[in-house]
PDB file of C-alpha atoms in Angstrom:
ATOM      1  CA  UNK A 786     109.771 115.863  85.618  1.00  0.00           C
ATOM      2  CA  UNK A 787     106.401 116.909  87.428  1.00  0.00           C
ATOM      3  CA  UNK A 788     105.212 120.347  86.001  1.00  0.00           C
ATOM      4  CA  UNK A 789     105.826 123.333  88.043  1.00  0.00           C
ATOM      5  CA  UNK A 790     102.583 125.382  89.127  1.00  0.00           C
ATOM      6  CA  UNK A 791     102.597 129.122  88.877  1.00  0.00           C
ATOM      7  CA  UNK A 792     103.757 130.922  92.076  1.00  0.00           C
ATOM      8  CA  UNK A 793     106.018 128.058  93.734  1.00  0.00           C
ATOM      9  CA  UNK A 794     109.622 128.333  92.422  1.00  0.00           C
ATOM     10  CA  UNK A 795     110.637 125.966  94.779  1.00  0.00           C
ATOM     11  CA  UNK A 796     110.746 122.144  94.525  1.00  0.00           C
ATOM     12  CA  UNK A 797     111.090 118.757  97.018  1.00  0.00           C
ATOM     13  CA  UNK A 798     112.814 115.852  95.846  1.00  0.00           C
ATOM     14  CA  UNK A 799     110.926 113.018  96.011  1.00  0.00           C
ATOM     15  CA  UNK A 800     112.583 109.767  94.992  1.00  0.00           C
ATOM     16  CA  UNK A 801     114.535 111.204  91.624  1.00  0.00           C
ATOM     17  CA  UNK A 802     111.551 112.929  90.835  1.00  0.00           C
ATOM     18  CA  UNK A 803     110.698 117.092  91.711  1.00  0.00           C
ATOM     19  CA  UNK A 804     107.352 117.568  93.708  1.00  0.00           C
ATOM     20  CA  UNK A 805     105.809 121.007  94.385  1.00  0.00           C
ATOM     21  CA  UNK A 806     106.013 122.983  97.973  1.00  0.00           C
ATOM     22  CA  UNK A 807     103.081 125.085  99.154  1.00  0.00           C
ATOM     23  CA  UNK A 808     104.688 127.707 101.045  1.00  0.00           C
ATOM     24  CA  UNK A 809     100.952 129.301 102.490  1.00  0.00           C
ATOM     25  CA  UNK A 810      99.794 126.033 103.454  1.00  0.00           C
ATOM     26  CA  UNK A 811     102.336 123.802 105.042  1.00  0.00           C
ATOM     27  CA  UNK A 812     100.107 121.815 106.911  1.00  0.00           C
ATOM     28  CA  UNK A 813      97.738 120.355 104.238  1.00  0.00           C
ATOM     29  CA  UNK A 814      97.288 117.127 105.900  1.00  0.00           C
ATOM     30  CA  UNK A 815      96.290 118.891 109.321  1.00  0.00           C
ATOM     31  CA  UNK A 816      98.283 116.841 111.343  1.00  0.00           C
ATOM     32  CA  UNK A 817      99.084 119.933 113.988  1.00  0.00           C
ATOM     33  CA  UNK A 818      95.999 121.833 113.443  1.00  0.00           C
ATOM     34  CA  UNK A 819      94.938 120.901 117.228  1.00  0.00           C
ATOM     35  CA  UNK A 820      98.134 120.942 118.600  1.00  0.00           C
ATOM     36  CA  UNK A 821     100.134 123.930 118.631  1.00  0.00           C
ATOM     37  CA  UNK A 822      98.092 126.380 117.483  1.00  0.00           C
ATOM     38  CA  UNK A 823      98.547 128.163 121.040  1.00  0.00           C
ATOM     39  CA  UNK A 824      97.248 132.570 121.452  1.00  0.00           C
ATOM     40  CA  UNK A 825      97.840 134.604 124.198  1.00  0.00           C
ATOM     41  CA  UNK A 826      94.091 134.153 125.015  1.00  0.00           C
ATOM     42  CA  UNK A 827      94.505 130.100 125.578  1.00  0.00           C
ATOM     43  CA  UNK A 828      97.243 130.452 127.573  1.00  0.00           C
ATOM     44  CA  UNK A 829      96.523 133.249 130.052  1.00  0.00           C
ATOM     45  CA  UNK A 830      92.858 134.957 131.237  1.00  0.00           C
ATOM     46  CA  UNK A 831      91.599 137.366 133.751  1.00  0.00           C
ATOM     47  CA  UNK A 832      88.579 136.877 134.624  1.00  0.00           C
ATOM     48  CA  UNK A 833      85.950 139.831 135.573  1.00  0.00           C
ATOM     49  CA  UNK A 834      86.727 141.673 138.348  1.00  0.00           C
ATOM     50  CA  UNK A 835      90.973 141.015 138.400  1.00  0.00           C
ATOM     51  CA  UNK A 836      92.324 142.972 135.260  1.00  0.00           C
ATOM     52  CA  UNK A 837      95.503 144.195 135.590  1.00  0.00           C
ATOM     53  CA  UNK A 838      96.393 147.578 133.373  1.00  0.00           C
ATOM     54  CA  UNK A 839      95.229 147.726 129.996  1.00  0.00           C
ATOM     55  CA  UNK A 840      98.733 149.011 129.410  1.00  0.00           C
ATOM     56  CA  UNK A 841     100.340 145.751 131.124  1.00  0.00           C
ATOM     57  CA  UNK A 842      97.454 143.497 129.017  1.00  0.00           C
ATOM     58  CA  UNK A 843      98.298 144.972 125.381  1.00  0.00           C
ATOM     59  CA  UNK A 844     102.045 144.520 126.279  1.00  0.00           C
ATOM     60  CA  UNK A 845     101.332 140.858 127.439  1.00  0.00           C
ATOM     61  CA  UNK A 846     100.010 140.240 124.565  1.00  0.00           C
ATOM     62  CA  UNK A 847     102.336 141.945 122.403  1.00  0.00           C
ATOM     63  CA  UNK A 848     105.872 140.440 124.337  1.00  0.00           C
ATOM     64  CA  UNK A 849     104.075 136.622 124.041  1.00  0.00           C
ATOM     65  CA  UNK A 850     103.229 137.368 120.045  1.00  0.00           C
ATOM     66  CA  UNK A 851     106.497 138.133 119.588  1.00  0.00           C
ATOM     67  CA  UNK A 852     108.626 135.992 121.490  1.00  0.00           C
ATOM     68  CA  UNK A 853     106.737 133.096 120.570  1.00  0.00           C
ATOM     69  CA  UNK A 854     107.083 133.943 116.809  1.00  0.00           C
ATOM     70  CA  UNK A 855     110.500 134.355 116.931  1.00  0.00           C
ATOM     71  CA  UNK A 856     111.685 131.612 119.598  1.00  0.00           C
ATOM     72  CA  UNK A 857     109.790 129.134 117.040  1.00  0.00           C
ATOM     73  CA  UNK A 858     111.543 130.995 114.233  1.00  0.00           C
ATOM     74  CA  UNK A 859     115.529 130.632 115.720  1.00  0.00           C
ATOM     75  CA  UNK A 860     115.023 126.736 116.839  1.00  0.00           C
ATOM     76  CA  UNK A 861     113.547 125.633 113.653  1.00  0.00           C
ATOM     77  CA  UNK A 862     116.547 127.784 111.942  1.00  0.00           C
ATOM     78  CA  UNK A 863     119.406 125.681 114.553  1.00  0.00           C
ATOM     79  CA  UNK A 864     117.250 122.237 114.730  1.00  0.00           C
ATOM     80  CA  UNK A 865     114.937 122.361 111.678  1.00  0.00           C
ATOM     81  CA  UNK A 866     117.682 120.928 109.153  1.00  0.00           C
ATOM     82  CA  UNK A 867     119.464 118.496 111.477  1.00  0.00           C
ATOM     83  CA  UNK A 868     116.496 117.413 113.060  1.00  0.00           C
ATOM     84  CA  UNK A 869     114.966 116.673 109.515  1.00  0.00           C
ATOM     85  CA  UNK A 870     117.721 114.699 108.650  1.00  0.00           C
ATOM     86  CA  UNK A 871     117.271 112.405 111.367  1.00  0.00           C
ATOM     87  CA  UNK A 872     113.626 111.853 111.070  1.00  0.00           C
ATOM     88  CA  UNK A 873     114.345 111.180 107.200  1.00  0.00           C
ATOM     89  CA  UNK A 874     117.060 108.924 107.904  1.00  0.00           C
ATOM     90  CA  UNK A 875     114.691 107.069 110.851  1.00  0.00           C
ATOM     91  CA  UNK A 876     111.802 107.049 108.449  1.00  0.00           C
ATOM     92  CA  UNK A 877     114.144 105.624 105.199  1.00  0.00           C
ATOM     93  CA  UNK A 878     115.552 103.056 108.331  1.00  0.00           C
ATOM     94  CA  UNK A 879     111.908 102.099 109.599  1.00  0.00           C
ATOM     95  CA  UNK A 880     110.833 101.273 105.528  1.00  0.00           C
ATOM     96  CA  UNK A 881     113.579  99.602 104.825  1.00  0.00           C
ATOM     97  CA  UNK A 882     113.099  97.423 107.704  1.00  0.00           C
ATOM     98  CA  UNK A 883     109.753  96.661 107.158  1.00  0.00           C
ATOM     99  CA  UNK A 884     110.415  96.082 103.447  1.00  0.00           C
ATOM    100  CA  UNK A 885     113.263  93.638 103.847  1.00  0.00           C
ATOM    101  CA  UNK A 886     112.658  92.093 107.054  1.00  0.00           C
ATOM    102  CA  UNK A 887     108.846  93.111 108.751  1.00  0.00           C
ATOM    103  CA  UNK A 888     106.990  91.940 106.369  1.00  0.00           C
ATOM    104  CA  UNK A 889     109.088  88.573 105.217  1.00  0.00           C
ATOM    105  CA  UNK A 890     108.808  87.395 108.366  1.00  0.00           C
ATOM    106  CA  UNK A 891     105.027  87.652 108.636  1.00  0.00           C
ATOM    107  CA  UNK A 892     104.612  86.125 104.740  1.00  0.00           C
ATOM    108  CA  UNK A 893     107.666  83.233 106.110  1.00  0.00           C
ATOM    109  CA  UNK A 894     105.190  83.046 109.131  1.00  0.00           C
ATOM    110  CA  UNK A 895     101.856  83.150 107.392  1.00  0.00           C
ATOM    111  CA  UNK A 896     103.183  80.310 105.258  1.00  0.00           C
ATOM    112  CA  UNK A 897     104.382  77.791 108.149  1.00  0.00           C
ATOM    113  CA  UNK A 898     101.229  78.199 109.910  1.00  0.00           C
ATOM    114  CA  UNK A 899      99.099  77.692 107.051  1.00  0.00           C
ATOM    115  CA  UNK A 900     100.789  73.848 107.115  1.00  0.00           C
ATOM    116  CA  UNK A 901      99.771  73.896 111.241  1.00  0.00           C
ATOM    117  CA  UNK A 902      96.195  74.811 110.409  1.00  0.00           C
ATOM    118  CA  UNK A 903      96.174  72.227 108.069  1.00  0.00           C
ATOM    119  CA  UNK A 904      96.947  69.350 110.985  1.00  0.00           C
ATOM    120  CA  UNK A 905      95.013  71.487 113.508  1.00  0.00           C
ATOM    121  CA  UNK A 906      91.939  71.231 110.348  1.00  0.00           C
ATOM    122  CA  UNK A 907      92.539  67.296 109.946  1.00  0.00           C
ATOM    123  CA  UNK A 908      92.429  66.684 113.656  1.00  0.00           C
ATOM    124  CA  UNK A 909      88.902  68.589 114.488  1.00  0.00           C
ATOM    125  CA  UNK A 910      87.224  66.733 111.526  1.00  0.00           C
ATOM    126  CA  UNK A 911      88.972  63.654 112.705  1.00  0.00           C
ATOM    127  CA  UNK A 912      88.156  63.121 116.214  1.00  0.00           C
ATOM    128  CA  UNK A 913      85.635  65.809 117.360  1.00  0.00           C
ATOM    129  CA  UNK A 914      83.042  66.107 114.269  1.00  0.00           C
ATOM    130  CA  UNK A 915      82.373  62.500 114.741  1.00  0.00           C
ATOM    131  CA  UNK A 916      81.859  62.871 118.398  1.00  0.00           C
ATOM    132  CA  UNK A 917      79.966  65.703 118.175  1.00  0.00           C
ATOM    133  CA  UNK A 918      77.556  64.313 115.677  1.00  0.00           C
ATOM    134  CA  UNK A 919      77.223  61.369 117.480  1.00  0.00           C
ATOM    135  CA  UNK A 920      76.213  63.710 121.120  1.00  0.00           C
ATOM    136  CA  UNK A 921      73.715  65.393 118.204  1.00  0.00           C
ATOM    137  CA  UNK A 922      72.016  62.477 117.683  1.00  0.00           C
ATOM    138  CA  UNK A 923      71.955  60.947 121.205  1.00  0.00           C
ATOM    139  CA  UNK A 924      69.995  64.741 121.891  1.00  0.00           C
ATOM    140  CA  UNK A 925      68.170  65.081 118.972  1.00  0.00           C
ATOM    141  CA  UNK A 926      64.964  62.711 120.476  1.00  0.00           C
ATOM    142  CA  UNK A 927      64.896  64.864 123.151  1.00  0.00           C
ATOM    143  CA  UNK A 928      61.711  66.656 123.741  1.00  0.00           C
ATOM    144  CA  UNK A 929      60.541  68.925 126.418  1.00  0.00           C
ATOM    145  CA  UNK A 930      57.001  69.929 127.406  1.00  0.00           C
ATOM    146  CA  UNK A 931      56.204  72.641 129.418  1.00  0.00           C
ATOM    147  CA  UNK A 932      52.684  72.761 131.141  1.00  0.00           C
ATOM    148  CA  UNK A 933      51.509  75.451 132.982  1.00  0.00           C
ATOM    149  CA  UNK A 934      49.328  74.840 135.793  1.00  0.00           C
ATOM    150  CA  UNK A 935      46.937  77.813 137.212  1.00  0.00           C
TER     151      UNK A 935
END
């Protein structure tokens, strides 16, 4: 059993064996750092000259914080489980495939057309080395002068 660092009680199974969960960072890969992190300021801007009232702005502000925060919260509470259990059970589905049939196929394929290269190999060096040698030879007395004439 993997040790358990101080201030994470909780754990992730990982294949019969416990891993730990950072609950400050949960994004330690950075795979939405560009992506959703979305502020009141990226979405909507007045620009100098057409502010509406600073009472309307800080309440803006304030009412997109806060419904964003919690609309985020109440889906990933109704979808967060089911929706992980279907991406677990595609992901387990897309290794297995490429375990036990992907990559077969490429090894079964890898193997028949090593045999084809092998005839494809025999056939260059059997008809087109000796022709090509021979045009190398016919050529190779070949010499060209250039003179320049002013």
């Amino acid at each position: 059993m993997a040790e358990i660092k101080p201030n994470s009680a909780e754990q992730k199974f990982k294949g019969g064996i416990t891993k730990e969960i950072d609950l400050v960072n949960r994004d330690p890969n950075r795979i939405n750092e560009d992506v959703v992190k979305v502020d009141f300021e990226d979405v909507i801007a007045e620009p100098e000259g057409t502010y509406s009232l600073d009472g309307v702005w800080k309440t803006s502000v304030t009412v997109f914080t806060v419904a964003k925060y919690w609309c985020y919260r109440i889906l990933s509470a109704i979808f967060g489980v089911p929706l992980s259990l279907i991406w677990g059970f595609y992901f387990a589905c897309l290794s297995f495939c490429h375990i036990w049939a992907i990559m077969p196929c490429i090894k079964s394929y890898l193997i028949e057309i090593q045999c084809v290269n092998r005839i494809f190999s025999l056939c260059i060096h059997t008809f087109c080395d000796p022709f090509y040698e021979a045009l190398g030879k016919v050529f190779s007395d070949i010499r060209i002068n250039l003179h320049k004439e002013i």
